[in-house]
Short mmCIF file of C-alpha atoms in Angstrom, two decimals:
data_model
loop_
_atom_site.label_atom_id
_atom_site.label_comp_id
_atom_site.label_asym_id
_atom_site.label_seq_id
_atom_site.Cartn_x
_atom_site.Cartn_y
_atom_site.Cartn_z
CA MET H 1 0.00 0.00 0.00
CA PRO H 2 1.38 3.47 -0.78
CA ILE H 3 2.35 5.46 2.27
CA ARG H 4 3.21 9.08 1.67
CA PRO H 5 5.68 10.28 4.31
CA LEU H 6 5.40 13.94 5.13
CA THR H 7 7.61 16.07 2.95
CA PRO H 8 11.13 16.88 4.25
CA GLU H 9 10.53 20.61 3.78
CA LEU H 10 7.74 20.35 6.34
CA ILE H 11 9.43 18.06 8.85
CA ASP H 12 13.15 18.85 8.74
CA PRO H 13 12.77 22.39 10.15
CA LEU H 14 10.60 20.98 12.95
CA ARG H 15 13.26 18.40 13.79
CA GLN H 16 15.91 21.11 13.86
CA GLN H 17 13.77 23.18 16.24
CA GLY H 18 13.24 20.18 18.51
CA ILE H 19 9.47 20.21 17.87
CA TRP H 20 9.32 16.94 15.90
CA LEU H 21 10.60 14.58 18.59
CA ASP H 22 10.49 11.12 16.93
CA THR H 23 9.02 9.62 20.10
CA PRO H 24 6.62 6.64 20.22
CA LEU H 25 3.38 7.51 21.97
CA TYR H 26 3.76 4.90 24.70
CA ARG H 27 7.03 6.48 25.88
CA LEU H 28 5.22 9.75 26.64
CA VAL H 29 2.78 7.86 28.88
CA ASP H 30 5.51 5.72 30.48
CA ALA H 31 7.40 8.85 31.47
CA HIS H 32 4.37 10.12 33.41
CA ALA H 33 3.96 6.69 35.03
CA GLU H 34 7.54 6.86 36.27
CA ARG H 35 7.07 10.35 37.76
CA THR H 36 3.53 9.99 39.15
CA PRO H 37 2.52 6.31 39.09
CA ASP H 38 -0.49 6.82 41.36
CA ALA H 39 -1.96 9.79 39.47
CA LEU H 40 -5.26 9.17 37.70
CA ALA H 41 -4.73 8.56 33.98
CA VAL H 42 -8.02 7.46 32.48
CA ALA H 43 -11.49 6.60 33.79
CA ASP H 44 -15.03 5.83 32.75
CA GLN H 45 -18.19 5.17 34.74
CA HIS H 46 -16.98 1.62 35.54
CA GLU H 47 -13.28 1.84 36.38
CA ARG H 48 -10.44 4.27 37.07
CA LEU H 49 -6.82 3.57 36.11
CA THR H 50 -3.69 5.22 37.45
CA TYR H 51 -0.74 5.78 35.16
CA ALA H 52 0.96 2.69 36.63
CA GLU H 53 -2.18 0.62 35.92
CA LEU H 54 -2.51 1.99 32.40
CA VAL H 55 1.08 1.01 31.64
CA ALA H 56 0.59 -2.44 33.21
CA ARG H 57 -2.62 -3.19 31.31
CA SER H 58 -1.34 -1.98 27.97
CA SER H 59 1.84 -4.02 28.49
CA ALA H 60 -0.22 -7.11 29.32
CA PHE H 61 -2.25 -6.84 26.11
CA ALA H 62 0.94 -6.12 24.14
CA ARG H 63 2.46 -9.34 25.48
CA TRP H 64 -0.67 -11.26 24.46
CA LEU H 65 -0.58 -9.75 20.96
CA ALA H 66 3.11 -10.61 20.58
CA ALA H 67 2.35 -14.22 21.53
CA GLN H 68 -0.06 -14.57 18.60
CA ASP H 69 2.79 -14.32 16.08
CA LEU H 70 1.04 -11.59 14.11
CA PRO H 71 3.01 -9.67 11.47
CA ALA H 72 4.16 -6.19 12.42
CA GLY H 73 1.53 -3.60 11.59
CA SER H 74 -1.39 -6.01 11.95
CA ILE H 75 -4.72 -4.27 12.58
CA VAL H 76 -6.24 -4.52 16.06
CA ALA H 77 -9.75 -3.07 16.30
CA SER H 78 -11.86 -2.13 19.31
CA GLN H 79 -15.59 -1.41 19.39
CA THR H 80 -15.95 -0.95 23.13
CA GLY H 81 -17.53 2.51 23.17
CA ASN H 82 -16.36 5.31 25.47
CA ARG H 83 -14.42 3.06 27.81
CA VAL H 84 -10.85 2.99 29.13
CA ALA H 85 -10.32 -0.09 26.93
CA LEU H 86 -9.75 2.26 23.99
CA ALA H 87 -6.67 3.85 25.55
CA VAL H 88 -5.40 0.48 26.81
CA THR H 89 -5.74 -1.09 23.36
CA HIS H 90 -4.12 1.85 21.57
CA LEU H 91 -1.06 1.84 23.83
CA ALA H 92 -0.84 -1.98 23.63
CA CYS H 93 -0.78 -1.78 19.84
CA ASN H 94 1.87 0.91 20.07
CA ARG H 95 4.03 -1.35 22.22
CA ALA H 96 3.45 -4.46 20.10
CA ASP H 97 4.08 -2.64 16.77
CA MET H 98 0.48 -3.18 15.71
CA THR H 99 -2.02 -0.70 14.26
CA PHE H 100 -4.99 0.49 16.32
CA LEU H 101 -8.42 0.90 14.70
CA PRO H 102 -11.31 2.19 16.87
CA LEU H 103 -14.78 1.28 15.57
CA SER H 104 -17.97 3.20 16.25
CA THR H 105 -20.78 1.51 18.17
CA GLN H 106 -23.13 3.31 15.77
CA TRP H 107 -22.04 1.12 12.88
CA ARG H 108 -23.99 -1.97 11.89
CA ARG H 109 -23.34 -4.89 9.55
CA THR H 110 -23.10 -2.81 6.38
CA GLU H 111 -20.33 -0.57 7.73
CA LEU H 112 -18.66 -3.23 9.88
CA GLU H 113 -18.35 -5.84 7.18
CA SER H 114 -16.84 -3.31 4.78
CA LEU H 115 -14.36 -1.97 7.35
CA LEU H 116 -13.30 -5.35 8.73
CA ARG H 117 -12.86 -6.83 5.27
CA ARG H 118 -11.03 -3.89 3.69
CA SER H 119 -8.75 -3.29 6.67
CA GLY H 120 -7.94 -6.97 7.22
CA VAL H 121 -8.48 -6.74 10.98
CA ALA H 122 -6.61 -9.57 12.75
CA VAL H 123 -7.84 -8.99 16.32
CA LEU H 124 -11.19 -7.49 17.30
CA VAL H 125 -12.39 -6.57 20.80
CA LEU H 126 -16.17 -6.34 21.25
CA PRO H 127 -18.54 -5.33 24.07
CA PRO H 128 -21.56 -7.30 25.24
CA PRO H 129 -24.90 -6.37 23.61
CA TYR H 130 -25.04 -2.57 23.63
CA LYS H 131 -28.35 -0.67 23.37
CA GLY H 132 -30.03 -3.74 21.90
CA VAL H 133 -27.29 -4.51 19.37
CA ASP H 134 -25.42 -7.84 19.59
CA PHE H 135 -22.12 -7.04 17.87
CA PHE H 136 -20.63 -10.47 18.57
CA SER H 137 -23.47 -12.31 16.83
CA MET H 138 -23.24 -9.84 13.96
CA VAL H 139 -19.51 -10.53 13.54
CA GLU H 140 -19.95 -14.29 13.89
CA GLU H 141 -22.50 -14.27 11.05
CA MET H 142 -20.01 -12.63 8.69
CA ARG H 143 -16.85 -14.30 10.00
CA SER H 144 -16.60 -16.80 7.13
CA GLU H 145 -16.16 -13.80 4.85
CA LEU H 146 -13.32 -12.42 7.00
CA PRO H 147 -10.42 -14.89 6.67
CA ARG H 148 -7.90 -12.48 8.21
CA LEU H 149 -9.93 -12.06 11.42
CA LEU H 150 -8.10 -14.48 13.72
CA HIS H 151 -9.18 -13.54 17.26
CA VAL H 152 -12.33 -11.93 18.67
CA GLY H 153 -12.08 -10.78 22.28
CA GLY H 154 -14.95 -10.11 24.65
CA SER H 155 -15.07 -7.37 27.25
CA ASP H 156 -17.33 -6.87 30.28
CA GLY H 157 -18.24 -10.55 30.50
CA LEU H 158 -18.85 -11.23 26.80
CA GLU H 159 -17.83 -14.82 26.00
CA ALA H 160 -15.70 -14.84 22.86
CA ASP H 161 -12.38 -16.30 21.61
CA PHE H 162 -10.56 -14.69 24.53
CA ASP H 163 -11.40 -12.65 27.62
CA PHE H 164 -10.00 -9.17 27.01
CA ASP H 165 -10.44 -8.08 30.64
CA ALA H 166 -8.60 -11.15 31.96
CA VAL H 167 -5.76 -10.69 29.46
CA VAL H 168 -5.09 -7.04 30.39
CA ARG H 169 -4.99 -7.88 34.09
CA GLU H 170 -2.23 -10.50 33.79
CA ALA H 171 0.92 -9.43 35.61
CA GLY H 172 4.21 -9.24 33.80
CA PRO H 173 7.06 -6.97 32.74
CA VAL H 174 6.47 -3.61 31.14
CA VAL H 175 6.77 -3.82 27.36
CA ALA H 176 8.92 -0.96 26.04
CA PRO H 177 10.33 -1.87 22.61
CA ASP H 178 11.87 0.32 19.95
CA ARG H 179 9.34 1.47 17.38
CA ASP H 180 9.63 3.54 14.20
CA PRO H 181 7.38 6.53 14.95
CA ASP H 182 7.16 7.35 11.23
CA LEU H 183 5.22 4.15 10.42
CA PRO H 184 1.39 4.03 10.56
CA GLY H 185 0.09 2.98 13.97
CA PHE H 186 -3.36 4.53 14.29
CA ILE H 187 -6.37 4.64 11.95
CA THR H 188 -9.28 7.06 12.02
CA VAL H 189 -12.38 6.48 9.93
CA THR H 190 -14.32 9.11 8.02
CA SER H 191 -18.02 9.53 8.67
CA GLY H 192 -18.98 8.10 5.30
CA THR H 193 -21.81 10.53 4.59
CA THR H 194 -21.69 10.10 0.82
CA GLU H 195 -19.71 6.88 0.32
CA ILE H 196 -18.13 3.98 2.16
CA PRO H 197 -16.02 5.13 5.13
CA ARG H 198 -12.33 5.73 4.41
CA MET H 199 -9.55 4.75 6.79
CA SER H 200 -6.88 7.40 7.31
CA GLN H 201 -3.51 6.26 8.65
CA TRP H 202 -1.45 8.20 11.16
CA THR H 203 2.05 7.83 12.50
CA ASP H 204 3.12 8.36 16.11
CA ASN H 205 5.02 11.44 15.03
CA ASN H 206 2.25 13.44 13.40
CA VAL H 207 -0.21 12.46 16.16
CA SER H 208 2.18 13.33 19.01
CA PHE H 209 3.17 16.55 17.22
CA LEU H 210 -0.50 17.55 17.14
CA MET H 211 -0.94 16.53 20.77
CA ARG H 212 1.93 18.74 21.91
CA ASP H 213 0.63 21.76 20.01
CA TYR H 214 -2.92 21.23 21.24
CA ILE H 215 -1.70 20.70 24.82
CA SER H 216 0.11 24.03 24.62
CA ALA H 217 -2.84 25.81 23.00
CA VAL H 218 -5.29 24.87 25.78
CA GLU H 219 -2.74 24.91 28.63
CA LEU H 220 -3.31 21.28 29.58
CA ARG H 221 -0.98 20.15 32.36
CA PRO H 222 -0.49 17.42 35.01
CA GLY H 223 -3.29 17.43 37.54
CA ASP H 224 -5.89 18.64 35.04
CA VAL H 225 -8.99 16.58 34.28
CA ALA H 226 -10.40 16.39 30.75
CA LEU H 227 -13.89 15.13 29.93
CA ALA H 228 -14.47 13.15 26.70
CA ILE H 229 -18.07 13.88 25.73
CA ALA H 230 -18.16 13.02 22.01
CA PRO H 231 -17.84 9.41 20.78
CA ALA H 232 -14.23 8.42 21.44
CA ASN H 233 -14.27 5.61 18.88
CA THR H 234 -14.79 7.87 15.87
CA GLY H 235 -11.74 10.11 15.68
CA ALA H 236 -10.24 13.36 16.84
CA THR H 237 -13.00 15.23 18.66
CA GLY H 238 -13.88 12.38 21.00
CA TYR H 239 -10.48 10.72 21.32
CA LEU H 240 -7.39 12.72 20.34
CA PHE H 241 -8.22 15.90 22.26
CA PRO H 242 -9.97 14.65 25.43
CA VAL H 243 -8.31 11.20 25.80
CA LEU H 244 -4.93 10.95 24.10
CA ALA H 245 -3.84 14.54 24.73
CA PRO H 246 -4.44 14.38 28.52
CA ILE H 247 -2.51 11.13 28.99
CA CYS H 248 0.31 12.53 26.86
CA ALA H 249 0.31 15.61 29.11
CA GLY H 250 0.19 13.75 32.42
CA ALA H 251 -3.40 14.81 33.08
CA ALA H 252 -6.50 12.64 33.54
CA SER H 253 -9.14 11.72 30.99
CA ILE H 254 -12.73 10.86 31.96
CA LEU H 255 -14.83 9.21 29.24
CA LEU H 256 -18.61 9.69 29.26
CA GLU H 257 -20.02 6.33 28.19
CA ASP H 258 -23.67 7.20 27.57
CA TRP H 259 -24.21 10.68 26.22
CA SER H 260 -27.00 12.91 27.39
CA PRO H 261 -26.86 16.65 28.12
CA THR H 262 -27.63 16.12 31.80
CA ALA H 263 -25.04 13.33 32.14
CA ALA H 264 -22.41 15.54 30.52
CA VAL H 265 -22.96 18.60 32.71
CA GLU H 266 -23.22 16.42 35.82
CA LEU H 267 -19.90 14.70 35.07
CA LEU H 268 -18.31 18.06 34.27
CA GLU H 269 -19.26 19.20 37.76
CA THR H 270 -18.65 16.03 39.83
CA GLU H 271 -15.23 15.28 38.29
CA HIS H 272 -14.14 18.93 38.73
CA ALA H 273 -13.12 18.85 35.07
CA THR H 274 -10.76 21.58 33.91
CA HIS H 275 -11.11 20.72 30.22
CA ALA H 276 -13.67 19.08 27.95
CA ALA H 277 -14.15 18.42 24.25
CA ALA H 278 -17.43 18.13 22.37
CA ILE H 279 -19.05 18.70 19.01
CA PRO H 280 -21.09 21.93 18.73
CA THR H 281 -24.44 20.11 18.77
CA GLN H 282 -23.58 18.63 22.15
CA LEU H 283 -22.63 22.05 23.50
CA VAL H 284 -25.96 23.48 22.34
CA LYS H 285 -27.87 20.71 24.09
CA MET H 286 -25.78 21.05 27.27
CA LEU H 287 -26.50 24.77 27.37
CA GLN H 288 -30.22 24.03 27.15
CA ASP H 289 -30.12 21.58 30.06
CA PRO H 290 -32.25 23.02 32.89
CA THR H 291 -29.69 22.08 35.56
CA VAL H 292 -26.81 24.14 34.13
CA ALA H 293 -27.56 27.29 36.13
CA GLN H 294 -27.50 25.40 39.46
CA ARG H 295 -24.18 23.63 38.97
CA ASP H 296 -20.64 24.51 40.04
CA PHE H 297 -18.31 24.76 37.04
CA SER H 298 -15.61 26.76 38.81
CA ALA H 299 -12.93 24.21 37.84
CA VAL H 300 -13.64 24.43 34.10
CA ARG H 301 -11.03 26.43 32.18
CA VAL H 302 -11.28 25.31 28.54
CA ILE H 303 -13.90 23.60 26.39
CA THR H 304 -12.76 22.45 22.96
CA SER H 305 -15.17 22.46 20.04
CA ALA H 306 -14.42 20.47 16.89
CA GLY H 307 -16.07 18.38 14.21
CA ALA H 308 -18.48 21.05 12.91
CA PRO H 309 -18.84 24.85 12.81
CA LEU H 310 -19.47 26.60 16.13
CA THR H 311 -21.56 29.75 15.93
CA PRO H 312 -20.22 32.89 17.63
CA ASP H 313 -23.39 33.04 19.76
CA THR H 314 -22.93 29.47 21.01
CA ALA H 315 -19.24 30.14 21.71
CA ALA H 316 -20.12 33.23 23.76
CA LEU H 317 -22.89 31.44 25.67
CA THR H 318 -20.58 28.49 26.38
CA GLU H 319 -17.92 30.78 27.82
CA SER H 320 -20.39 32.69 30.00
CA SER H 321 -22.35 29.63 31.18
CA PHE H 322 -19.34 27.50 32.08
CA GLY H 323 -16.97 30.32 33.00
CA CYS H 324 -14.35 29.05 30.55
CA VAL H 325 -12.52 29.76 27.32
CA VAL H 326 -13.68 28.04 24.13
CA SER H 327 -10.96 26.59 21.88
CA THR H 328 -11.87 25.61 18.33
CA VAL H 329 -9.91 23.01 16.37
CA TYR H 330 -10.32 22.95 12.58
CA GLY H 331 -9.22 20.29 10.11
CA SER H 332 -10.39 16.98 8.68
CA THR H 333 -10.06 13.28 9.42
CA ASP H 334 -7.67 12.71 6.54
CA GLY H 335 -6.14 16.16 6.04
CA GLY H 336 -5.21 16.67 9.67
CA VAL H 337 -5.52 19.79 11.82
CA ILE H 338 -4.57 23.05 10.14
CA THR H 339 -5.71 25.73 12.62
CA LEU H 340 -6.82 26.09 16.22
CA THR H 341 -7.60 28.87 18.62
CA ARG H 342 -5.58 29.27 21.80
CA THR H 343 -6.48 30.42 25.28
CA SER H 344 -4.31 33.49 24.70
CA ASP H 345 -6.23 34.58 21.58
CA PRO H 346 -8.41 37.71 21.80
CA ILE H 347 -12.08 37.05 22.59
CA ASP H 348 -13.38 38.16 19.19
CA LYS H 349 -10.89 35.90 17.38
CA ARG H 350 -11.86 32.88 19.50
CA ARG H 351 -15.55 33.37 18.84
CA THR H 352 -15.54 34.30 15.16
CA SER H 353 -12.60 32.32 13.72
CA VAL H 354 -11.04 28.86 13.79
CA GLY H 355 -7.64 30.28 14.66
CA CYS H 356 -4.22 30.44 13.05
CA PRO H 357 -2.20 27.63 11.38
CA VAL H 358 -0.32 25.14 13.56
CA PRO H 359 3.52 25.28 13.49
CA GLY H 360 5.04 24.18 10.21
CA ALA H 361 1.73 24.35 8.32
CA GLU H 362 0.98 26.22 5.11
CA LEU H 363 -2.48 27.62 4.37
CA ILE H 364 -3.79 29.24 1.18
CA LEU H 365 -7.22 30.21 -0.15
CA LEU H 366 -7.99 29.61 -3.82
CA ASP H 367 -10.70 30.89 -6.14
CA ALA H 368 -12.52 28.74 -8.70
CA GLU H 369 -9.64 29.16 -11.18
CA GLY H 370 -7.02 28.04 -8.66
CA ASN H 371 -5.63 31.50 -7.95
CA THR H 372 -4.90 32.72 -4.42
CA VAL H 373 -7.33 35.32 -3.11
CA ASP H 374 -6.69 38.51 -1.16
CA LEU H 375 -7.21 38.96 2.57
CA GLY H 376 -10.88 39.08 3.44
CA VAL H 377 -11.92 37.42 0.19
CA THR H 378 -13.62 34.00 0.26
CA GLY H 379 -11.81 31.04 -1.28
CA GLU H 380 -11.42 27.30 -0.90
CA VAL H 381 -9.28 26.41 2.12
CA VAL H 382 -6.20 24.46 0.97
CA TRP H 383 -3.31 23.38 3.18
CA ARG H 384 -0.22 21.34 3.93
CA THR H 385 0.43 20.39 7.53
CA PRO H 386 2.62 18.03 9.57
CA THR H 387 -0.59 16.64 11.11
CA LYS H 388 -1.83 15.27 7.77
CA SER H 389 -2.43 11.53 7.55
CA CYS H 390 -0.05 9.40 5.52
CA GLY H 391 -2.65 7.78 3.28
CA TYR H 392 -5.80 5.69 3.16
CA LEU H 393 -5.56 2.04 4.17
CA GLY H 394 -6.40 -0.23 1.24
CA ASP H 395 -7.13 2.65 -1.14
CA ASP H 396 -4.09 3.39 -3.28
CA GLU H 397 -5.99 5.54 -5.76
CA ARG H 398 -7.34 7.93 -3.13
CA THR H 399 -3.96 8.05 -1.38
CA ASP H 400 -2.30 9.11 -4.62
CA ALA H 401 -5.01 11.70 -5.22
CA MET H 402 -4.68 13.13 -1.70
CA PHE H 403 -0.95 13.72 -2.22
CA LYS H 404 -1.12 15.18 -5.70
CA ASP H 405 -0.06 18.76 -6.33
CA GLU H 406 2.92 18.47 -3.95
CA GLY H 407 0.81 17.36 -1.03
CA TRP H 408 -1.70 20.22 -0.87
CA TYR H 409 -4.98 19.13 0.70
CA HIS H 410 -8.13 20.58 -0.87
CA SER H 411 -10.74 20.75 1.90
CA GLY H 412 -13.80 21.84 -0.03
CA ASP H 413 -14.45 24.40 2.73
CA LEU H 414 -14.85 28.08 1.94
CA GLY H 415 -13.05 30.52 4.18
CA ALA H 416 -11.44 33.93 4.52
CA LEU H 417 -8.26 35.13 6.24
CA ASP H 418 -8.08 38.40 8.14
CA GLU H 419 -5.08 40.72 8.45
CA ASP H 420 -3.90 38.90 11.59
CA GLY H 421 -3.84 35.48 9.93
CA TYR H 422 -7.01 34.12 11.56
CA LEU H 423 -9.19 31.88 9.40
CA SER H 424 -12.99 32.07 9.33
CA ILE H 425 -15.05 29.31 7.70
CA VAL H 426 -18.09 30.53 5.76
CA GLY H 427 -19.39 27.31 4.18
CA ARG H 428 -18.76 24.34 1.92
CA SER H 429 -18.13 24.71 -1.81
CA LYS H 430 -20.29 21.65 -2.52
CA ASP H 431 -22.89 22.74 0.03
CA LEU H 432 -23.76 26.01 -1.67
CA ILE H 433 -27.39 26.48 -2.64
CA ILE H 434 -27.69 28.18 -6.03
CA ARG H 435 -31.08 29.84 -6.31
CA GLY H 436 -31.71 31.54 -9.63
CA GLY H 437 -27.99 32.03 -10.17
CA GLN H 438 -27.41 33.51 -6.70
CA ASN H 439 -25.26 31.67 -4.15
CA ILE H 440 -26.61 30.97 -0.67
CA SER H 441 -24.30 29.78 2.10
CA PRO H 442 -26.23 27.34 4.33
CA LEU H 443 -23.80 28.03 7.18
CA GLU H 444 -24.63 31.75 7.14
CA ILE H 445 -28.37 31.06 7.39
CA GLU H 446 -27.86 28.37 10.03
CA GLN H 447 -25.91 30.76 12.25
CA ILE H 448 -28.68 33.35 12.01
CA LEU H 449 -31.56 30.95 12.63
CA ALA H 450 -29.72 29.39 15.58
CA ARG H 451 -30.39 32.66 17.43
CA HIS H 452 -34.17 32.21 17.24
CA GLU H 453 -35.57 31.47 20.68
CA ALA H 454 -37.58 28.46 19.43
CA VAL H 455 -34.66 26.81 17.62
CA SER H 456 -32.69 24.07 19.35
CA GLU H 457 -30.82 22.89 16.26
CA VAL H 458 -30.91 23.86 12.60
CA ALA H 459 -29.46 22.81 9.27
CA VAL H 460 -30.21 24.31 5.85
CA VAL H 461 -30.27 22.22 2.67
CA GLY H 462 -31.08 22.86 -0.97
CA VAL H 463 -34.22 21.38 -2.48
CA PRO H 464 -34.54 21.00 -6.30
CA ASP H 465 -36.89 23.53 -7.89
CA PRO H 466 -37.99 23.62 -11.56
CA VAL H 467 -37.93 27.42 -11.72
CA PHE H 468 -35.01 28.57 -9.55
CA GLY H 469 -32.89 25.40 -9.66
CA GLU H 470 -32.85 25.17 -5.84
CA ARG H 471 -34.69 26.58 -2.87
CA ALA H 472 -33.44 26.74 0.72
CA CYS H 473 -35.14 24.50 3.26
CA ALA H 474 -34.57 24.99 7.00
CA CYS H 475 -34.54 21.69 8.90
CA VAL H 476 -35.18 22.50 12.55
CA VAL H 477 -35.41 20.80 15.93
CA VAL H 478 -37.43 23.10 18.19
CA ARG H 479 -36.81 23.57 21.90
CA ALA H 480 -39.00 21.68 24.34
CA GLY H 481 -42.44 23.26 24.51
CA ALA H 482 -41.79 25.63 21.60
CA GLN H 483 -43.46 25.92 18.20
CA LEU H 484 -42.24 27.33 14.93
CA THR H 485 -43.86 28.10 11.58
CA LEU H 486 -42.42 29.07 8.22
CA ASP H 487 -43.99 32.53 8.52
CA GLU H 488 -42.17 33.02 11.83
CA VAL H 489 -38.89 31.95 10.20
CA ILE H 490 -39.41 34.41 7.35
CA THR H 491 -40.29 37.25 9.72
CA PHE H 492 -37.23 36.55 11.88
CA MET H 493 -34.87 36.38 8.90
CA LYS H 494 -36.19 39.63 7.42
CA ALA H 495 -35.67 41.32 10.79
CA GLN H 496 -31.96 40.44 10.52
CA ASP H 497 -31.66 42.48 7.29
CA VAL H 498 -30.82 39.40 5.25
CA ALA H 499 -31.01 39.58 1.46
CA PRO H 500 -34.47 38.34 0.43
CA PHE H 501 -33.12 35.54 -1.78
CA LYS H 502 -31.39 33.99 1.26
CA VAL H 503 -34.59 33.61 3.31
CA PRO H 504 -35.59 29.91 3.56
CA GLU H 505 -38.70 29.12 1.54
CA MET H 506 -39.39 25.80 3.23
CA LEU H 507 -39.42 24.58 6.84
CA GLU H 508 -39.27 20.96 7.97
CA LEU H 509 -39.43 20.08 11.67
CA PHE H 510 -37.50 17.08 13.01
CA ASP H 511 -37.39 15.35 16.39
CA GLU H 512 -33.67 14.77 15.68
CA LEU H 513 -31.57 15.76 12.69
CA PRO H 514 -30.02 12.83 10.78
CA ARG H 515 -26.42 12.08 11.76
CA THR H 516 -23.50 9.93 10.73
CA GLY H 517 -21.91 7.28 12.94
CA ALA H 518 -19.46 9.94 14.13
CA GLY H 519 -22.29 12.16 15.32
CA LYS H 520 -21.93 14.74 12.54
CA LEU H 521 -24.93 16.09 10.68
CA SER H 522 -25.69 14.13 7.50
CA LYS H 523 -27.04 16.54 4.91
CA VAL H 524 -27.27 13.66 2.43
CA SER H 525 -29.78 11.91 4.71
CA MET H 526 -31.46 15.24 5.42
CA ARG H 527 -32.05 15.98 1.74
CA SER H 528 -33.47 12.48 1.26
CA ALA H 529 -35.80 12.94 4.23
CA VAL H 530 -37.02 16.29 2.92
CA ALA H 531 -37.55 14.81 -0.56
CA GLU H 532 -39.64 11.98 0.89
CA ARG H 533 -41.73 14.36 2.98
CA THR H 534 -42.40 16.81 0.16
CA ALA H 535 -43.05 14.28 -2.62
CA GLY H 536 -46.51 14.91 -4.00
CA ARG H 537 -47.09 18.16 -2.10
#
């Protein structure tokens, strides 16, 4: 499979500055275990592990993996949800020179069979039936089609090929081998909103580089407590920032297993969390929880938002309600992180932008003809960054395409840079609604409608129209006890002095907006739902 190492012009200066450290991830954790073995490292609502215990358990699983005579780089997958088993498995793979693949508990047979088959997973760890879904039976039914799947482990009492919990508790020496930190060791999976999910490969170096920069940006330090609110088995927002970053920094990570707004704000309070990471939708729902005003959030310093655009209003309300600073991280699952906001950034920059480029990164904005645009002018966001993945597993064609044009990553996002180098995202190039030849940015309309007192959540999609080509449809979840009509939407939008052609001409109310397995809004599913509802009207 083609692996595209990061270009020397990106990495060599970082090595010379001592920023690119060539250090395996497990060594960062081991160092904290040596200094503070009894400090809390990672916890969920079932168990709490100190740094010494995290090292011991990951070493135990690494020894078990080594005993299976698997080739170096073999894929080890875990579908255990927001549990400490994710961190244990990742560090075990790192020690055993295997590759860690977290799998979402939202995926079913269609996604699982594709991912397990294409990745060639050798070892899979599963939970007992979760929310009515029996993953073990599902995997057993398809196992004859997965010849490379050699071992299926069960956690929390699930009877399978081996008992994961018993394995990780076996005593033995700490495993601390040499490992090439420039080889793939971690896979994140795209949401798969328009096609089969893609598997992006990461090395220890570009992950740990990102961790160090993020740790600095949000001032994460030993003794801090970070809360993982988003799904930790789907990528950066739920895992890298609130789980991996804390244990690389010597802090503690608390994973919220079963998401609900009340559970999140309660855990934020009871764990005296100093940091948290969530997707914007979760923040909106947490802010609407009726218990927020009565809780003590005095320990909270930083809440990280990633995975989707955060409106300035929500950012401001988050900071005032929780008494914290909001940090936004911007990038993509395969292209890596390109910008983030820091605790030291001015308030207006934190709330209206996604920050400045990370060290060693290059960022340009291009118009439709491929020419760079001036400051303040909208263009497609294109970048090169040391945090970029090194290719798609089992997809040579897409890997080659991602590294064409000297490694520049074309995001498809539309943005603008200000005179201070801060980037603002204004929409998606493919998400534009073109009504009668005029462009409508759904993100702009969404940010305005989100301020309506009846709106809990909103997304705007284009609906085919025989006269204008497309019309804008507002898909809305209303707040509890509230009502909303299209006339009220139109009146509200006009009161904001919005150009008339941008005002939504349709309104569809949802109990919940359609989402991907990673918890992101799925506008593909939303358009289909609107089409089904409006057929024949």
